[in-house]
Short mmCIF file of C-alpha atoms and ligand atoms in Angstrom, two decimals:
data_model
loop_
_atom_site.label_atom_id
_atom_site.label_comp_id
_atom_site.label_asym_id
_atom_site.label_seq_id
_atom_site.Cartn_x
_atom_site.Cartn_y
_atom_site.Cartn_z
CA PRO A 1 11.00 8.23 -17.22
CA SER A 2 10.07 7.25 -13.70
CA VAL A 3 11.18 8.39 -10.26
CA LYS A 4 13.98 6.11 -9.13
CA ALA A 5 12.26 2.87 -8.15
CA LYS A 6 14.89 0.44 -7.00
CA THR A 7 13.73 -2.95 -8.18
CA PRO A 8 13.72 -5.21 -5.13
CA ALA A 9 15.82 -8.37 -5.39
CA PRO A 10 13.97 -11.14 -7.24
CA PHE A 11 12.88 -13.50 -4.50
CA GLN A 12 11.60 -16.23 -6.83
CA LYS A 13 13.25 -19.58 -6.22
CA LYS A 14 15.23 -21.26 -8.97
CA ILE A 15 13.32 -24.45 -9.77
CA PHE A 16 15.02 -25.73 -12.89
CA GLN A 17 18.70 -26.49 -13.43
CA PRO A 18 20.42 -24.65 -16.32
CA LEU A 19 19.15 -25.96 -19.66
CA GLU A 20 21.19 -28.76 -21.18
CA ALA A 21 21.27 -28.90 -24.97
CA GLY A 22 18.61 -31.28 -26.33
CA LYS A 23 17.14 -32.11 -22.88
CA VAL A 24 13.67 -31.13 -21.68
CA PRO A 25 13.67 -30.43 -17.92
CA ALA A 26 11.37 -32.72 -15.90
CA ASP A 27 8.23 -31.20 -14.33
CA VAL A 28 8.64 -30.31 -10.67
CA VAL A 29 5.85 -30.85 -8.12
CA GLU A 30 6.01 -28.61 -5.06
CA PRO A 31 3.51 -29.04 -2.20
CA LEU A 32 1.86 -25.79 -1.11
CA LYS A 33 2.83 -25.09 2.48
CA GLY A 34 3.67 -22.32 4.92
CA ILE A 35 2.94 -18.81 3.66
CA GLN A 36 1.76 -20.11 0.27
CA LYS A 37 -0.80 -22.37 1.95
CA ALA A 38 -1.99 -19.47 4.11
CA MET A 39 -2.33 -17.39 0.93
CA VAL A 40 -4.55 -20.10 -0.64
CA LYS A 41 -6.85 -19.93 2.41
CA THR A 42 -7.00 -16.13 2.62
CA MET A 43 -7.46 -15.61 -1.11
CA THR A 44 -10.17 -18.28 -1.31
CA ALA A 45 -12.06 -16.42 1.45
CA ALA A 46 -11.42 -13.13 -0.39
CA LEU A 47 -13.08 -14.58 -3.49
CA MET A 48 -16.39 -14.55 -1.58
CA ILE A 49 -16.25 -10.75 -1.49
CA PRO A 50 -17.77 -8.86 -4.44
CA HIS A 51 -14.92 -6.47 -5.26
CA PHE A 52 -15.64 -2.97 -6.51
CA GLY A 53 -12.72 -1.26 -8.30
CA TYR A 54 -12.00 2.46 -8.49
CA CYS A 55 -8.89 4.12 -9.97
CA ASP A 56 -7.53 7.65 -10.17
CA GLU A 57 -4.39 9.61 -10.99
CA ILE A 58 -2.58 11.60 -8.27
CA ASP A 59 -0.26 14.53 -8.99
CA LEU A 60 2.59 14.09 -6.50
CA THR A 61 4.74 16.96 -7.81
CA ASN A 62 4.56 18.96 -4.53
CA LEU A 63 5.04 15.81 -2.48
CA VAL A 64 8.11 14.72 -4.45
CA HIS A 65 9.84 17.98 -3.47
CA LEU A 66 8.70 17.80 0.16
CA ARG A 67 9.71 14.14 0.46
CA LYS A 68 13.25 15.03 -0.61
CA GLN A 69 13.54 17.37 2.39
CA LEU A 70 11.95 14.85 4.74
CA LYS A 71 14.24 12.10 3.45
CA ASP A 72 17.34 14.21 4.25
CA LEU A 73 15.99 15.09 7.71
CA ALA A 74 15.09 11.49 8.50
CA LYS A 75 18.49 10.34 7.25
CA SER A 76 20.16 12.65 9.78
CA ARG A 77 18.16 10.71 12.43
CA GLY A 78 19.25 7.38 10.93
CA ILE A 79 15.93 6.44 9.31
CA ASN A 80 15.07 5.79 5.65
CA PHE A 81 12.05 7.83 4.53
CA SER A 82 10.24 6.59 1.40
CA TYR A 83 6.83 7.84 0.22
CA MET A 84 4.99 5.12 2.12
CA PRO A 85 4.84 6.87 5.54
CA ILE A 86 3.06 9.81 3.89
CA PHE A 87 0.66 7.57 1.91
CA ILE A 88 -0.10 5.68 5.14
CA LYS A 89 -0.62 8.81 7.28
CA ALA A 90 -2.80 10.42 4.60
CA ALA A 91 -4.92 7.24 4.54
CA SER A 92 -5.39 7.45 8.30
CA LEU A 93 -6.38 11.14 8.12
CA ALA A 94 -8.92 10.28 5.42
CA LEU A 95 -10.21 7.28 7.41
CA ASN A 96 -11.03 9.70 10.27
CA GLN A 97 -13.72 11.06 7.96
CA PHE A 98 -14.71 7.69 6.41
CA PRO A 99 -14.68 5.23 9.34
CA ILE A 100 -16.72 2.72 7.32
CA LEU A 101 -13.58 2.00 5.27
CA ASN A 102 -11.74 1.07 8.48
CA ALA A 103 -14.31 -1.56 9.41
CA HIS A 104 -14.48 -5.36 9.61
CA VAL A 105 -17.35 -7.50 8.35
CA ASP A 106 -18.22 -10.33 10.74
CA ASP A 107 -18.18 -13.98 9.63
CA LYS A 108 -21.93 -14.20 9.03
CA VAL A 109 -22.01 -10.82 7.25
CA GLU A 110 -24.53 -9.56 9.81
CA ASN A 111 -22.51 -6.76 11.39
CA LEU A 112 -20.01 -4.09 10.49
CA ILE A 113 -17.48 -3.47 13.23
CA TYR A 114 -16.06 0.04 13.02
CA LYS A 115 -12.49 -0.40 14.29
CA GLY A 116 -11.11 2.16 16.72
CA SER A 117 -7.48 1.69 15.66
CA HIS A 118 -6.09 2.44 12.23
CA ASN A 119 -3.85 -0.64 11.86
CA ILE A 120 -2.69 -0.11 8.31
CA GLY A 121 -1.44 -3.24 6.54
CA ILE A 122 1.40 -3.00 4.04
CA ALA A 123 1.84 -5.72 1.40
CA VAL A 124 5.48 -6.78 1.65
CA ASP A 125 7.36 -8.90 -0.85
CA THR A 126 9.40 -11.28 1.37
CA PRO A 127 11.77 -14.15 0.54
CA ASN A 128 8.89 -16.53 1.39
CA GLY A 129 6.18 -14.68 -0.53
CA LEU A 130 3.56 -12.01 0.08
CA LEU A 131 2.90 -10.98 3.68
CA VAL A 132 0.80 -8.09 5.00
CA PRO A 133 2.11 -6.91 8.38
CA ASN A 134 0.38 -3.83 9.76
CA ILE A 135 1.47 -0.66 11.51
CA LYS A 136 -0.69 -0.32 14.59
CA ASN A 137 -2.53 2.84 15.63
CA VAL A 138 -1.35 4.99 12.74
CA GLN A 139 -3.90 7.61 13.91
CA LEU A 140 -1.62 8.31 16.91
CA LYS A 141 1.68 8.36 15.00
CA SER A 142 3.78 10.94 13.17
CA CYS A 143 5.12 10.30 9.67
CA PHE A 144 8.54 9.83 11.28
CA ASP A 145 7.15 7.20 13.72
CA ILE A 146 5.58 5.41 10.74
CA ALA A 147 8.84 5.52 8.76
CA THR A 148 10.69 4.05 11.75
CA GLU A 149 8.17 1.22 12.14
CA LEU A 150 8.03 0.54 8.41
CA SER A 151 11.83 0.20 8.25
CA ALA A 152 11.74 -2.22 11.19
CA LEU A 153 8.92 -4.25 9.57
CA GLN A 154 10.75 -4.36 6.24
CA GLU A 155 13.91 -5.55 7.96
CA ARG A 156 12.07 -8.27 9.93
CA ALA A 157 10.23 -9.30 6.73
CA GLY A 158 13.52 -9.61 4.83
CA ARG A 159 14.85 -11.94 7.55
CA ASN A 160 11.55 -13.93 7.71
CA GLN A 161 11.13 -12.75 11.29
CA LEU A 162 7.70 -11.11 11.19
CA THR A 163 5.70 -12.06 14.29
CA PRO A 164 2.01 -13.11 14.52
CA THR A 165 1.38 -9.73 16.21
CA ASP A 166 2.83 -7.94 13.17
CA LEU A 167 0.39 -9.83 10.95
CA LYS A 168 -2.87 -9.70 12.90
CA ASP A 169 -5.61 -7.12 13.46
CA GLY A 170 -5.09 -5.11 10.27
CA THR A 171 -7.98 -2.75 9.49
CA PHE A 172 -7.08 -1.32 6.03
CA SER A 173 -4.27 -2.07 3.54
CA LEU A 174 -1.99 -0.47 0.99
CA SER A 175 0.09 -2.36 -1.56
CA ASN A 176 2.99 -0.51 -3.19
CA ILE A 177 3.31 -2.63 -6.32
CA GLY A 178 4.81 0.45 -8.03
CA SER A 179 8.04 -0.09 -6.10
CA ILE A 180 8.47 -3.08 -8.44
CA GLY A 181 6.75 -1.52 -11.49
CA GLY A 182 3.40 -1.13 -13.20
CA THR A 183 0.70 1.50 -13.03
CA TYR A 184 -2.77 0.02 -12.40
CA ALA A 185 -3.56 -3.13 -10.40
CA LYS A 186 -6.59 -5.02 -9.12
CA PRO A 187 -5.83 -5.55 -5.43
CA VAL A 188 -7.59 -8.27 -3.47
CA ILE A 189 -9.24 -7.35 -0.17
CA LEU A 190 -7.87 -9.04 2.94
CA PRO A 191 -10.90 -10.34 4.87
CA PRO A 192 -12.37 -9.21 7.26
CA THR A 193 -11.27 -5.71 6.13
CA VAL A 194 -13.31 -3.85 3.53
CA ALA A 195 -10.82 -1.93 1.39
CA ILE A 196 -7.31 -1.99 -0.07
CA GLY A 197 -5.35 0.36 -2.33
CA ALA A 198 -2.61 -0.53 -4.83
CA LEU A 199 -0.09 2.20 -5.61
CA GLY A 200 1.42 2.41 -9.08
CA LYS A 201 4.88 3.58 -10.04
CA ILE A 202 5.49 7.34 -9.76
CA GLN A 203 6.25 8.61 -13.27
CA VAL A 204 7.33 11.95 -14.73
CA LEU A 205 4.75 12.79 -17.42
CA PRO A 206 3.38 15.91 -19.15
CA ARG A 207 -0.04 17.32 -18.24
CA PHE A 208 -1.83 20.61 -19.04
CA GLY A 209 -1.71 23.43 -16.45
CA ASP A 210 -4.41 26.05 -15.64
CA HIS A 211 -3.44 28.15 -18.70
CA ASP A 212 -3.20 25.22 -21.11
CA GLN A 213 0.59 25.19 -20.77
CA VAL A 214 2.36 21.82 -20.68
CA VAL A 215 3.60 21.06 -17.16
CA LYS A 216 6.09 18.44 -15.99
CA CYS A 217 4.28 16.36 -13.35
CA HIS A 218 5.11 13.46 -11.04
CA LEU A 219 2.08 11.20 -11.36
CA MET A 220 0.96 8.04 -9.60
CA GLN A 221 -2.08 5.87 -10.23
CA ILE A 222 -4.09 4.48 -7.34
CA SER A 223 -6.32 1.41 -7.71
CA TRP A 224 -8.77 0.79 -4.88
CA SER A 225 -10.81 -2.35 -4.26
CA ALA A 226 -13.70 -2.24 -1.80
CA ASP A 227 -16.25 -4.76 -0.51
CA HIS A 228 -19.36 -3.84 -2.49
CA ARG A 229 -21.62 -5.65 0.00
CA VAL A 230 -21.01 -2.83 2.46
CA ILE A 231 -19.20 -0.02 0.60
CA ASP A 232 -20.73 1.89 -2.28
CA GLY A 233 -18.80 3.48 -5.12
CA ALA A 234 -19.59 7.04 -4.05
CA THR A 235 -18.07 6.45 -0.60
CA MET A 236 -14.92 4.96 -2.12
CA ALA A 237 -14.64 7.87 -4.59
CA ARG A 238 -15.10 10.51 -1.85
CA PHE A 239 -12.52 8.82 0.37
CA SER A 240 -10.09 8.59 -2.56
CA ASN A 241 -10.65 12.30 -3.37
CA LEU A 242 -9.78 13.25 0.22
CA TRP A 243 -6.68 11.01 0.31
CA LYS A 244 -5.65 12.47 -3.05
CA SER A 245 -6.09 16.06 -1.82
CA TYR A 246 -3.79 15.37 1.16
CA LEU A 247 -1.10 14.04 -1.20
CA GLU A 248 -1.51 16.78 -3.80
CA ASN A 249 -1.45 19.54 -1.13
CA PRO A 250 0.70 18.07 1.65
CA SER A 251 0.34 21.25 3.75
CA MET A 252 -3.33 20.22 4.20
CA MET A 253 -2.08 17.21 6.15
CA LEU A 254 -0.51 19.59 8.70
CA LEU A 255 -3.88 21.23 9.24
CA ASP A 256 -5.55 17.93 10.13
CA MET A 257 -2.76 16.16 12.04
CA LYS A 258 -3.28 15.87 15.79
N1 CAO B 301 7.13 4.73 -7.55
C1 CAO B 301 8.37 5.21 -7.67
N2 CAO B 301 9.34 5.02 -6.74
C2 CAO B 301 9.01 4.30 -5.66
C3 CAO B 301 7.74 3.77 -5.47
C4 CAO B 301 6.76 4.02 -6.47
N3 CAO B 301 5.52 3.57 -6.34
N4 CAO B 301 7.71 3.10 -4.30
C5 CAO B 301 8.93 3.19 -3.78
N5 CAO B 301 9.72 3.93 -4.58
C6 CAO B 301 11.11 4.28 -4.35
C7 CAO B 301 11.30 4.69 -2.91
O1 CAO B 301 10.99 6.05 -2.71
C8 CAO B 301 12.75 4.36 -2.71
O2 CAO B 301 13.58 5.35 -3.32
P1 CAO B 301 14.40 6.39 -2.43
O3 CAO B 301 15.68 5.71 -2.09
O4 CAO B 301 14.53 7.59 -3.30
O5 CAO B 301 13.61 6.67 -1.19
C9 CAO B 301 12.93 3.10 -3.51
O6 CAO B 301 11.90 3.09 -4.48
C10 CAO B 301 12.86 1.83 -2.66
O7 CAO B 301 11.71 1.87 -1.84
P2 CAO B 301 11.33 0.62 -0.93
O8 CAO B 301 10.65 -0.41 -1.75
O9 CAO B 301 12.53 0.18 -0.17
O10 CAO B 301 10.39 1.24 0.19
P3 CAO B 301 8.85 1.60 0.19
O11 CAO B 301 8.61 2.12 1.57
O12 CAO B 301 8.47 2.48 -0.91
O13 CAO B 301 8.08 0.20 0.01
C11 CAO B 301 7.48 -2.05 0.59
C12 CAO B 301 8.19 -0.76 1.02
C13 CAO B 301 7.60 -3.03 1.72
C14 CAO B 301 6.02 -1.74 0.33
C15 CAO B 301 8.13 -2.60 -0.71
O14 CAO B 301 9.48 -2.88 -0.48
C16 CAO B 301 7.46 -3.86 -1.26
O15 CAO B 301 7.61 -4.97 -0.73
N6 CAO B 301 6.69 -3.68 -2.36
C17 CAO B 301 6.01 -4.80 -3.03
C18 CAO B 301 4.59 -4.93 -2.54
C19 CAO B 301 3.87 -6.05 -3.28
O16 CAO B 301 4.44 -7.09 -3.59
N7 CAO B 301 2.58 -5.80 -3.57
C20 CAO B 301 1.79 -6.74 -4.31
C21 CAO B 301 0.85 -7.45 -3.40
S1 CAO B 301 -0.28 -8.47 -4.25
O17 CAO B 301 0.60 -9.78 -4.60
#
């Protein structure tokens, strides 16, 4: 079983008419334009980056219970509160200790620019395709601020009203593919950033506790990709461990929040 993941509406366009008996539908040629054309350009540039992959399993059992309380509190203030604001804030707290993962690589690959702001990009499935708007200055924001901005971004994305400001200056990204389904992924870095994480679906599964007893756990897989020209595996693993420890012991986030 999995934690309730509402499957977002299928945005794929209908290309073919309903099948008629005995007739083969004609091929359809569609020029690539708009967001799809931009995706061709960005992904072609991303292909130049040697991607390093790193995956782990996160036990979200404590967080699932805490999120329920936060969701009720946020609802009383008129805001939807998913898991994303906590994943995003935990990433920012971890980036404080690993600023190299919040860096840009310049065009000639001669410099690393450590970015002052944590502008965390969120992959959003929109009616026109994949877009990655970012929440600016997450390092200065509470989880409630992030939830408020994420709801606004999601709403603008659903109406195709994201602005160029929403889409530019991202410094790090998260992609919640688990809200649609799946466990592991192989996310593609958005140049000039150096890292991205793909979140799998939260599932209820058995694991062994400290005394070898079987425990019911809420588990999520994380798949990171990092630019191996400038990030080594040990750095990615240490960052992931810290992010994981914030999510597995959410009270630790309180200790480090400004
Ligand atoms: N596992 C289980 N449940 C999940 C989940 C996960 N990984 N992610 C979200 N959910 C739950 C949420 O908690 C919410 O349930 P509640 O009503 O109990 O809160 C429900 O599913 C719907 O969440 P949501 O999708 O509206 O909100 P979100 O903040 O979790 O995610 C967004 C927002 C924009 C990331 C998401 O809507 C989306 O577009 N995901 C697709 C991203 C994508 O396409 N990535 C691939 C990029 S590469 O092509």
